[in-house]
Short mmCIF file of C-alpha atoms and ligand atoms in Angstrom, two decimals:
data_model
loop_
_atom_site.label_atom_id
_atom_site.label_comp_id
_atom_site.label_asym_id
_atom_site.label_seq_id
_atom_site.Cartn_x
_atom_site.Cartn_y
_atom_site.Cartn_z
CA MET K 30 18.61 114.20 -39.65
CA GLU K 31 19.52 115.24 -35.93
CA LYS K 32 22.81 115.82 -36.35
CA GLU K 33 22.83 117.45 -39.35
CA PHE K 34 21.13 119.80 -37.43
CA LEU K 35 23.67 120.16 -34.99
CA VAL K 36 27.28 120.18 -37.76
CA ARG K 37 26.93 120.10 -41.73
CA LYS K 38 29.03 117.28 -42.88
CA ILE K 39 32.48 117.81 -43.51
CA GLU K 40 33.62 116.45 -46.67
CA ASN K 41 37.78 115.26 -45.91
CA GLY K 42 38.44 114.72 -42.13
CA THR K 43 37.40 112.38 -39.27
CA VAL K 44 35.21 111.75 -37.25
CA ILE K 45 34.95 110.32 -34.21
CA ASP K 46 32.15 108.67 -32.81
CA HIS K 47 30.75 107.28 -30.02
CA ILE K 48 33.09 108.47 -27.73
CA PRO K 49 32.31 108.38 -23.42
CA ALA K 50 30.20 111.70 -22.39
CA GLY K 51 32.50 113.98 -21.21
CA SER K 52 35.34 113.01 -22.80
CA GLY K 53 34.68 114.90 -26.33
CA LEU K 54 36.55 117.72 -24.52
CA LYS K 55 40.10 115.21 -23.81
CA VAL K 56 39.83 113.86 -26.82
CA ALA K 57 40.67 117.24 -28.77
CA TYR K 58 43.18 118.30 -27.05
CA ILE K 59 44.80 114.81 -26.61
CA LEU K 60 44.97 115.07 -30.45
CA ASP K 61 46.57 119.28 -29.76
CA LEU K 62 43.27 120.54 -32.38
CA ASN K 63 43.98 123.90 -30.36
CA GLU K 64 47.39 123.53 -31.80
CA ASN K 65 47.12 122.17 -35.08
CA ASP K 66 44.88 125.71 -36.78
CA SER K 67 42.48 122.59 -37.61
CA CYS K 68 38.77 123.38 -38.01
CA PHE K 69 37.03 120.62 -35.81
CA VAL K 70 33.89 120.50 -33.09
CA VAL K 71 32.87 118.75 -30.20
CA LEU K 72 29.85 117.44 -29.50
CA ALA K 73 28.64 116.41 -26.08
CA ASN K 74 26.06 114.85 -24.59
CA VAL K 75 24.59 113.83 -27.77
CA LEU K 76 21.45 111.49 -27.30
CA SER K 77 22.14 107.47 -28.74
CA SER K 78 20.16 104.56 -28.37
CA LYS K 79 23.71 102.33 -28.40
CA MET K 80 25.24 104.54 -24.79
CA GLY K 81 22.56 106.45 -23.46
CA LYS K 82 24.81 109.50 -24.47
CA LYS K 83 28.39 109.95 -26.79
CA ASP K 84 30.73 112.61 -27.70
CA ILE K 85 31.94 113.06 -30.59
CA VAL K 86 34.69 115.06 -32.72
CA LYS K 87 34.64 116.41 -36.53
CA ILE K 88 37.68 117.47 -37.39
CA GLU K 89 38.07 119.08 -40.75
CA ASN K 90 41.14 117.57 -43.52
CA LYS K 91 42.87 115.25 -41.48
CA GLU K 92 43.40 112.39 -40.47
CA LEU K 93 44.22 110.24 -37.34
CA ASP K 94 47.69 107.99 -37.78
CA LYS K 95 48.09 104.99 -35.64
CA ARG K 96 50.07 106.68 -32.30
CA GLU K 97 47.04 109.10 -32.49
CA ALA K 98 44.31 106.69 -32.63
CA ASP K 99 46.02 105.09 -30.00
CA ARG K 100 46.36 107.21 -27.70
CA ILE K 101 42.19 107.70 -27.93
CA SER K 102 42.00 103.95 -27.41
CA LEU K 103 43.09 104.51 -23.85
CA MET K 104 41.17 106.50 -22.75
CA ALA K 105 38.05 106.05 -25.31
CA ALA K 106 38.24 102.42 -26.11
CA GLY K 107 34.81 101.23 -27.44
CA ALA K 108 34.60 104.85 -29.23
CA THR K 109 34.27 104.27 -33.41
CA LEU K 110 36.97 106.42 -36.11
CA ASN K 111 34.93 107.75 -39.30
CA THR K 112 37.73 108.71 -42.14
CA ILE K 113 36.00 110.51 -44.54
CA ARG K 114 37.10 111.66 -48.70
CA GLU K 115 35.52 113.20 -50.65
CA SER K 116 32.32 113.03 -48.16
CA ALA K 117 32.40 109.55 -48.38
CA VAL K 118 33.30 106.93 -45.26
CA VAL K 119 36.48 105.47 -46.45
CA GLU K 120 37.22 103.51 -43.01
CA LYS K 121 35.00 103.23 -39.63
CA ARG K 122 36.57 100.70 -37.17
CA GLU K 123 36.29 100.27 -33.64
CA LEU K 124 39.31 102.03 -31.30
CA SER K 125 40.68 99.63 -28.85
CA LEU K 126 43.57 99.20 -27.25
CA PRO K 127 46.76 97.57 -28.58
CA GLU K 128 48.49 94.84 -26.52
CA MET K 129 51.57 97.11 -26.19
CA LEU K 130 51.62 100.45 -26.27
CA GLU K 131 54.99 101.68 -27.57
CA GLU K 132 56.04 105.70 -26.95
CA ILE K 133 52.27 107.54 -26.65
CA ILE K 134 52.70 108.20 -23.12
CA SER K 135 55.28 108.16 -20.38
CA CYS K 136 55.59 106.65 -17.16
CA PRO K 137 54.22 107.64 -14.06
CA ASN K 138 56.47 106.24 -11.88
CA THR K 139 59.21 109.70 -11.95
CA ASN K 140 62.12 107.10 -10.95
CA CYS K 141 61.90 104.97 -13.88
CA ILE K 142 64.73 105.52 -16.67
CA THR K 143 62.08 106.02 -19.17
CA ASN K 144 61.89 109.66 -17.37
CA CYS K 145 65.30 109.69 -17.02
CA GLU K 146 67.23 108.49 -20.02
CA HIS K 147 65.80 109.21 -23.88
CA ALA K 148 64.10 105.66 -23.80
CA MET K 149 61.61 104.75 -25.74
CA SER K 150 59.00 104.27 -23.29
CA ARG K 151 57.04 100.96 -23.70
CA PHE K 152 53.66 99.39 -21.57
CA SER K 153 52.17 95.96 -22.04
CA VAL K 154 48.34 95.53 -21.15
CA GLU K 155 47.32 93.40 -18.39
CA SER K 156 43.74 95.04 -18.20
CA ARG K 157 41.13 96.58 -19.85
CA GLN K 158 38.12 96.73 -17.75
CA PRO K 159 39.58 98.49 -15.37
CA LEU K 160 42.11 99.91 -17.41
CA LYS K 161 46.20 98.36 -15.96
CA ILE K 162 49.35 98.87 -17.93
CA ARG K 163 52.84 97.99 -16.80
CA CYS K 164 56.08 99.21 -17.66
CA HIS K 165 58.28 97.43 -19.92
CA TYR K 166 61.02 98.79 -17.74
CA CYS K 167 60.37 99.73 -13.80
CA GLU K 168 57.96 96.54 -14.14
CA ARG K 169 55.52 99.02 -12.20
CA VAL K 170 51.27 98.73 -13.53
CA PHE K 171 49.82 102.01 -12.85
CA GLY K 172 45.53 101.76 -13.56
CA SER K 173 43.56 104.80 -15.44
CA GLY K 174 43.59 107.17 -12.68
CA GLU K 175 47.84 107.46 -12.57
CA ILE K 176 48.09 107.69 -16.33
CA SER K 177 48.11 111.01 -18.17
CA VAL K 178 47.32 110.88 -21.82
ZN1 ZN H 26 58.46 102.32 -15.72
#
């Protein structure tokens, strides 16, 4: 009931739930929602029995593709992705980081060949908690503080 009070249900689109509190706006930024004319709302610091506090992002008339879901999983792994069509949840899944990240972020190493030539960036996930990813080309390892999604 409380959620209904805050925002009406959407008929078609995406609801990203269980985002770590404080990361909801970043998720909206990653998805470029401002640029895309999307009708969206970020709910911040929603009380959650599971997480204490969480953020929720609702986007009308947009479904996420795999690349978008992977980018969000980089900073909000464990969030729940709900796809809604005609007021029904047609898909619900937990966002988890894939083993390999391809063309999602650029390499933080400015000398890396992927930043000089038009090579596709590629990282393997070495560790999830804390996050550590290794560039396939320069082989350097980066933590979450060095990665800009
Ligand atoms: Zn690199």
